[in-house]
Amino acid sequence: MQTLAFPKQTTETITTQARFLGEAIDCRSIENNYECIATLPSVVKVSETGIAVLFPYGVVVLFGLSQKEENNFLKELSQYVSEPFSNPEMEAVEIQLNPEKSERVKNGVLCLKKYSVEHLQIVADVLAKTVVLAHYEIKLASVFDKIEPFTASLQKNYRLTQPGEELLHELGSTFLFQYKMVARVEIIDKPELLWEVPELDNLYSRLEDEYEIRERHMALERKLDLISRTSQTVLELMQHRTSLRAEWYIVILIIVEIVLSVYELFIQRFI
């Protein structure tokens, strides 16, 4: 049996927003300070008509909070956020209670048949994933801008202008992005909650399609792979050029040594 998120809720519409606040959230500390009404993911009661869903990888999803409640909660939450972002990614949606309509997003409004905690956890899971994807889409665009001069220099056969250390840094960044999306956020995995409430699987699938979670994840994976292969190719080329340069130095030294030896023999023979 599903639990109502707002037993005293009378309004049919609630505002919802997801925020990617930082690298991690200490959910346990928040649970100790608020009434925790569900787990996996953690759901805490902020007010009579408002809840927050917390994800350890740095996302919070707020349901039904007034502007004042939202500001106060985010201010308190900030002390439990590790490595906060200066400009957090955000996604907002209006949720409408309508038992007669199918549960889907239409014209920017998400219709739900009831405001159960489980329904809102599923919504929160998808919104959390979409803000994480948006965050890394921007990050990867920045990495592409830095990698582009390398590919241009390869095409024109010019000298590589960027130090290998910086290229290694970009390569490390792509591996870190991949780790965070796959190991921590588990973008393409269904939430564990669906094992307990399989009847919400259709809702999750519709929302996953609506926000193009799998398509965006695949696009990011392709970009990560391209950046990785480009970086490795350029680094190998730089290594090859360094090795070739060293070989030329050795050849020049051998030639110099031969010339000096011949000169010495010439001096000894004719002088």
Tab-separated table of C-alpha atoms in Angstrom:
chain	number	residue	atom	x	y	z
A	1	MET	CA	0.000	0.000	0.000
A	2	GLN	CA	1.341	3.384	-1.027
A	3	THR	CA	1.695	6.236	1.481
A	4	LEU	CA	0.238	9.667	0.785
A	5	ALA	CA	2.907	12.353	0.728
A	6	PHE	CA	0.516	15.113	1.780
A	7	PRO	CA	-2.358	13.687	3.876
A	8	LYS	CA	-3.742	17.192	4.421
A	9	GLN	CA	-3.118	18.421	0.884
A	10	THR	CA	-6.137	20.161	-0.637
A	11	THR	CA	-4.644	21.829	-3.716
A	12	GLU	CA	-4.586	19.914	-6.992
A	13	THR	CA	-1.332	21.461	-8.246
A	14	ILE	CA	2.135	21.502	-6.694
A	15	THR	CA	5.371	23.046	-7.913
A	16	THR	CA	8.417	20.830	-8.209
A	17	GLN	CA	12.058	21.515	-8.914
A	18	ALA	CA	15.268	19.510	-8.968
A	19	ARG	CA	18.650	21.079	-8.165
A	20	PHE	CA	22.101	19.600	-8.675
A	21	LEU	CA	23.760	21.332	-5.722
A	22	GLY	CA	27.208	19.734	-5.536
A	23	GLU	CA	29.301	16.596	-5.679
A	24	ALA	CA	27.535	14.935	-2.725
A	25	ILE	CA	24.863	15.403	-0.037
A	26	ASP	CA	25.125	13.982	3.477
A	27	CYS	CA	21.613	12.503	3.454
A	28	ARG	CA	21.964	10.838	6.848
A	29	SER	CA	22.549	14.150	8.636
A	30	ILE	CA	19.476	15.657	6.972
A	31	GLU	CA	17.398	12.629	7.978
A	32	ASN	CA	18.426	13.227	11.600
A	33	ASN	CA	17.183	16.828	11.476
A	34	TYR	CA	13.862	16.209	9.707
A	35	GLU	CA	11.128	13.612	9.787
A	36	CYS	CA	12.189	10.942	7.310
A	37	ILE	CA	9.109	9.360	5.712
A	38	ALA	CA	10.833	7.083	3.168
A	39	THR	CA	14.203	5.812	1.989
A	40	LEU	CA	15.844	4.763	-1.284
A	41	PRO	CA	15.833	7.624	-2.059
A	42	SER	CA	15.518	9.548	1.210
A	43	VAL	CA	12.338	11.598	1.598
A	44	VAL	CA	12.075	14.168	4.397
A	45	LYS	CA	9.088	16.209	5.450
A	46	VAL	CA	9.860	19.944	5.247
A	47	SER	CA	6.344	21.253	5.987
A	48	GLU	CA	2.733	20.062	6.090
A	49	THR	CA	2.489	20.498	2.328
A	50	GLY	CA	6.108	20.115	1.267
A	51	ILE	CA	8.730	17.369	1.060
A	52	ALA	CA	12.293	17.006	-0.229
A	53	VAL	CA	13.801	13.959	-1.920
A	54	LEU	CA	17.565	13.661	-1.402
A	55	PHE	CA	20.142	11.853	-3.515
A	56	PRO	CA	23.660	11.207	-2.164
A	57	TYR	CA	25.236	12.216	-5.487
A	58	GLY	CA	24.267	15.853	-4.890
A	59	VAL	CA	20.680	16.350	-6.094
A	60	VAL	CA	17.648	17.488	-4.117
A	61	VAL	CA	14.108	17.502	-5.518
A	62	LEU	CA	11.579	19.777	-3.805
A	63	PHE	CA	7.817	19.199	-3.881
A	64	GLY	CA	5.168	21.705	-2.793
A	65	LEU	CA	7.392	24.164	-0.908
A	66	SER	CA	6.612	27.859	-0.711
A	67	GLN	CA	9.365	30.273	-1.713
A	68	LYS	CA	10.172	30.996	1.930
A	69	GLU	CA	10.242	27.289	2.868
A	70	GLU	CA	12.439	26.556	-0.126
A	71	ASN	CA	14.935	29.304	0.732
A	72	ASN	CA	15.150	28.237	4.384
A	73	PHE	CA	15.571	24.559	3.552
A	74	LEU	CA	18.231	25.152	0.885
A	75	LYS	CA	20.129	27.410	3.276
A	76	GLU	CA	20.196	24.683	5.932
A	77	LEU	CA	20.937	21.990	3.366
A	78	SER	CA	23.983	23.887	2.056
A	79	GLN	CA	26.080	22.904	5.092
A	80	TYR	CA	25.661	19.229	4.155
A	81	VAL	CA	26.652	19.657	0.490
A	82	SER	CA	30.201	18.698	-0.494
A	83	GLU	CA	31.950	20.779	-3.173
A	84	PRO	CA	28.890	22.925	-3.998
A	85	PHE	CA	28.467	24.232	-7.546
A	86	SER	CA	28.434	27.990	-8.084
A	87	ASN	CA	25.629	27.701	-10.648
A	88	PRO	CA	23.530	24.593	-9.865
A	89	GLU	CA	21.622	23.004	-12.729
A	90	MET	CA	17.842	23.134	-12.181
A	91	GLU	CA	14.737	21.519	-13.704
A	92	ALA	CA	11.193	22.578	-12.775
A	93	VAL	CA	7.828	21.006	-13.528
A	94	GLU	CA	4.253	21.563	-12.399
A	95	ILE	CA	2.447	18.489	-11.084
A	96	GLN	CA	-1.313	18.215	-11.291
A	97	LEU	CA	-3.481	15.748	-9.401
A	98	ASN	CA	-5.929	14.141	-11.807
A	99	PRO	CA	-7.062	10.538	-11.146
A	100	GLU	CA	-8.877	10.401	-14.490
A	101	LYS	CA	-5.940	11.187	-16.783
A	102	SER	CA	-2.979	9.022	-17.748
A	103	GLU	CA	0.211	9.734	-15.850
A	104	ARG	CA	2.413	11.642	-18.283
A	105	VAL	CA	3.858	15.082	-19.045
A	106	LYS	CA	1.769	17.218	-21.373
A	107	ASN	CA	2.309	20.905	-22.163
A	108	GLY	CA	4.815	21.180	-19.336
A	109	VAL	CA	2.420	19.711	-16.746
A	110	LEU	CA	2.842	16.264	-15.182
A	111	CYS	CA	-0.432	14.555	-14.328
A	112	LEU	CA	-0.438	12.056	-11.456
A	113	LYS	CA	-3.306	9.931	-10.207
A	114	LYS	CA	-2.277	10.473	-6.595
A	115	TYR	CA	0.377	12.191	-4.505
A	116	SER	CA	1.835	9.073	-2.955
A	117	VAL	CA	5.385	9.116	-1.622
A	118	GLU	CA	6.261	6.378	-4.097
A	119	HIS	CA	4.888	8.372	-7.050
A	120	LEU	CA	6.966	11.379	-6.059
A	121	GLN	CA	10.088	9.261	-5.520
A	122	ILE	CA	9.799	8.027	-9.106
A	123	VAL	CA	9.320	11.579	-10.387
A	124	ALA	CA	12.293	12.717	-8.300
A	125	ASP	CA	14.510	9.950	-9.692
A	126	VAL	CA	13.913	11.054	-13.286
A	127	LEU	CA	14.243	14.777	-12.519
A	128	ALA	CA	17.488	14.098	-10.631
A	129	LYS	CA	18.896	12.233	-13.611
A	130	THR	CA	17.922	14.980	-16.041
A	131	VAL	CA	19.744	17.709	-14.070
A	132	VAL	CA	22.836	15.495	-13.764
A	133	LEU	CA	22.780	14.911	-17.521
A	134	ALA	CA	22.355	18.636	-18.179
A	135	HIS	CA	25.311	19.381	-15.899
A	136	TYR	CA	27.633	16.982	-17.706
A	137	GLU	CA	26.374	18.025	-21.142
A	138	ILE	CA	27.671	21.524	-20.363
A	139	LYS	CA	30.911	20.159	-18.882
A	140	LEU	CA	31.606	18.002	-21.930
A	141	ALA	CA	30.903	20.899	-24.289
A	142	SER	CA	33.668	22.792	-22.487
A	143	VAL	CA	36.059	19.842	-22.844
A	144	PHE	CA	35.252	19.642	-26.575
A	145	ASP	CA	36.199	23.317	-26.945
A	146	LYS	CA	39.601	22.559	-25.415
A	147	ILE	CA	40.170	19.412	-27.485
A	148	GLU	CA	39.219	21.039	-30.811
A	149	PRO	CA	42.565	22.885	-31.353
A	150	PHE	CA	44.343	19.525	-31.241
A	151	THR	CA	42.192	18.001	-33.964
A	152	ALA	CA	42.571	21.167	-36.051
A	153	SER	CA	46.365	21.061	-35.707
A	154	LEU	CA	46.407	17.408	-36.742
A	155	GLN	CA	44.336	18.181	-39.836
A	156	LYS	CA	46.622	21.069	-40.881
A	157	ASN	CA	49.796	19.205	-39.844
A	158	TYR	CA	50.882	22.071	-37.645
A	159	ARG	CA	52.821	21.695	-34.423
A	160	LEU	CA	50.770	20.696	-31.415
A	161	THR	CA	50.267	23.839	-29.397
A	162	GLN	CA	49.032	22.515	-26.076
A	163	PRO	CA	51.221	20.807	-23.440
A	164	GLY	CA	50.741	17.089	-22.921
A	165	GLU	CA	50.009	17.678	-19.229
A	166	GLU	CA	46.929	19.730	-20.081
A	167	LEU	CA	45.720	17.106	-22.516
A	168	LEU	CA	46.169	14.448	-19.844
A	169	HIS	CA	44.076	16.647	-17.551
A	170	GLU	CA	41.227	16.697	-20.093
A	171	LEU	CA	41.515	12.942	-20.538
A	172	GLY	CA	41.320	12.490	-16.771
A	173	SER	CA	38.233	14.725	-16.674
A	174	THR	CA	36.406	12.521	-19.180
A	175	PHE	CA	37.189	9.384	-17.162
A	176	LEU	CA	35.917	11.134	-14.019
A	177	PHE	CA	32.668	12.173	-15.758
A	178	GLN	CA	32.158	8.598	-16.904
A	179	TYR	CA	32.751	7.224	-13.413
A	180	LYS	CA	30.281	9.649	-11.834
A	181	MET	CA	27.515	8.949	-14.340
A	182	VAL	CA	27.893	5.167	-14.348
A	183	ALA	CA	29.092	4.252	-10.850
A	184	ARG	CA	27.450	6.935	-8.695
A	185	VAL	CA	24.329	8.164	-10.462
A	186	GLU	CA	23.514	4.964	-12.414
A	187	ILE	CA	21.739	6.988	-15.081
A	188	ILE	CA	20.276	4.144	-17.126
A	189	ASP	CA	19.401	1.878	-14.196
A	190	LYS	CA	15.834	1.722	-12.969
A	191	PRO	CA	15.285	2.769	-9.332
A	192	GLU	CA	15.259	-0.009	-6.745
A	193	LEU	CA	11.837	1.225	-5.613
A	194	LEU	CA	10.269	-0.445	-8.665
A	195	TRP	CA	11.007	-3.847	-7.136
A	196	GLU	CA	8.609	-2.933	-4.322
A	197	VAL	CA	6.014	-1.075	-6.408
A	198	PRO	CA	6.193	-2.587	-9.922
A	199	GLU	CA	2.891	-0.912	-10.803
A	200	LEU	CA	4.832	2.359	-11.137
A	201	ASP	CA	7.094	0.960	-13.850
A	202	ASN	CA	4.916	2.478	-16.590
A	203	LEU	CA	5.137	5.916	-14.967
A	204	TYR	CA	8.915	5.645	-14.786
A	205	SER	CA	9.181	4.525	-18.428
A	206	ARG	CA	6.994	7.405	-19.631
A	207	LEU	CA	9.012	9.970	-17.707
A	208	GLU	CA	12.282	8.401	-18.846
A	209	ASP	CA	11.108	8.757	-22.456
A	210	GLU	CA	9.765	12.273	-21.914
A	211	TYR	CA	13.107	13.546	-20.602
A	212	GLU	CA	15.086	11.400	-23.093
A	213	ILE	CA	17.240	9.963	-20.313
A	214	ARG	CA	18.638	7.009	-22.264
A	215	GLU	CA	19.163	8.964	-25.486
A	216	ARG	CA	21.027	11.757	-23.709
A	217	HIS	CA	23.113	9.249	-21.770
A	218	MET	CA	24.081	7.448	-24.988
A	219	ALA	CA	25.001	10.775	-26.613
A	220	LEU	CA	27.239	11.615	-23.661
A	221	GLU	CA	28.833	8.164	-23.796
A	222	ARG	CA	29.655	8.677	-27.485
A	223	LYS	CA	31.186	12.083	-26.745
A	224	LEU	CA	33.198	10.664	-23.861
A	225	ASP	CA	34.481	7.886	-26.100
A	226	LEU	CA	35.405	10.378	-28.844
A	227	ILE	CA	37.259	12.628	-26.401
A	228	SER	CA	39.079	9.638	-24.926
A	229	ARG	CA	40.168	8.306	-28.332
A	230	THR	CA	41.178	11.771	-29.576
A	231	SER	CA	43.233	12.474	-26.463
A	232	GLN	CA	44.965	9.100	-26.606
A	233	THR	CA	45.749	9.535	-30.320
A	234	VAL	CA	47.260	12.982	-29.798
A	235	LEU	CA	49.279	11.808	-26.797
A	236	GLU	CA	50.628	8.868	-28.809
A	237	LEU	CA	51.545	11.256	-31.629
A	238	MET	CA	53.302	13.562	-29.188
A	239	GLN	CA	55.170	10.569	-27.763
A	240	HIS	CA	56.150	9.473	-31.266
A	241	ARG	CA	57.428	12.942	-32.154
A	242	THR	CA	59.405	13.136	-28.928
A	243	SER	CA	60.893	9.699	-29.621
A	244	LEU	CA	61.685	10.680	-33.224
A	245	ARG	CA	63.348	13.888	-32.045
A	246	ALA	CA	65.483	11.903	-29.591
A	247	GLU	CA	66.509	9.533	-32.387
A	248	TRP	CA	67.603	12.478	-34.532
A	249	TYR	CA	69.643	13.833	-31.643
A	250	ILE	CA	71.411	10.464	-31.377
A	251	VAL	CA	72.074	10.389	-35.140
A	252	ILE	CA	73.504	13.923	-35.032
A	253	LEU	CA	75.758	13.016	-32.104
A	254	ILE	CA	77.030	9.944	-33.981
A	255	ILE	CA	77.740	12.047	-37.081
A	256	VAL	CA	79.574	14.641	-34.989
A	257	GLU	CA	81.617	11.885	-33.350
A	258	ILE	CA	82.524	10.407	-36.764
A	259	VAL	CA	83.529	13.830	-38.114
A	260	LEU	CA	85.728	14.478	-35.080
A	261	SER	CA	87.337	11.041	-35.412
A	262	VAL	CA	88.073	11.587	-39.128
A	263	TYR	CA	89.447	15.041	-38.392
A	264	GLU	CA	91.698	13.604	-35.680
A	265	LEU	CA	93.017	10.925	-38.082
A	266	PHE	CA	93.622	13.568	-40.727
A	267	ILE	CA	95.630	15.692	-38.294
A	268	GLN	CA	97.713	12.726	-37.181
A	269	ARG	CA	98.468	11.671	-40.798
A	270	PHE	CA	99.385	14.962	-42.394
A	271	ILE	CA	100.674	17.136	-39.564
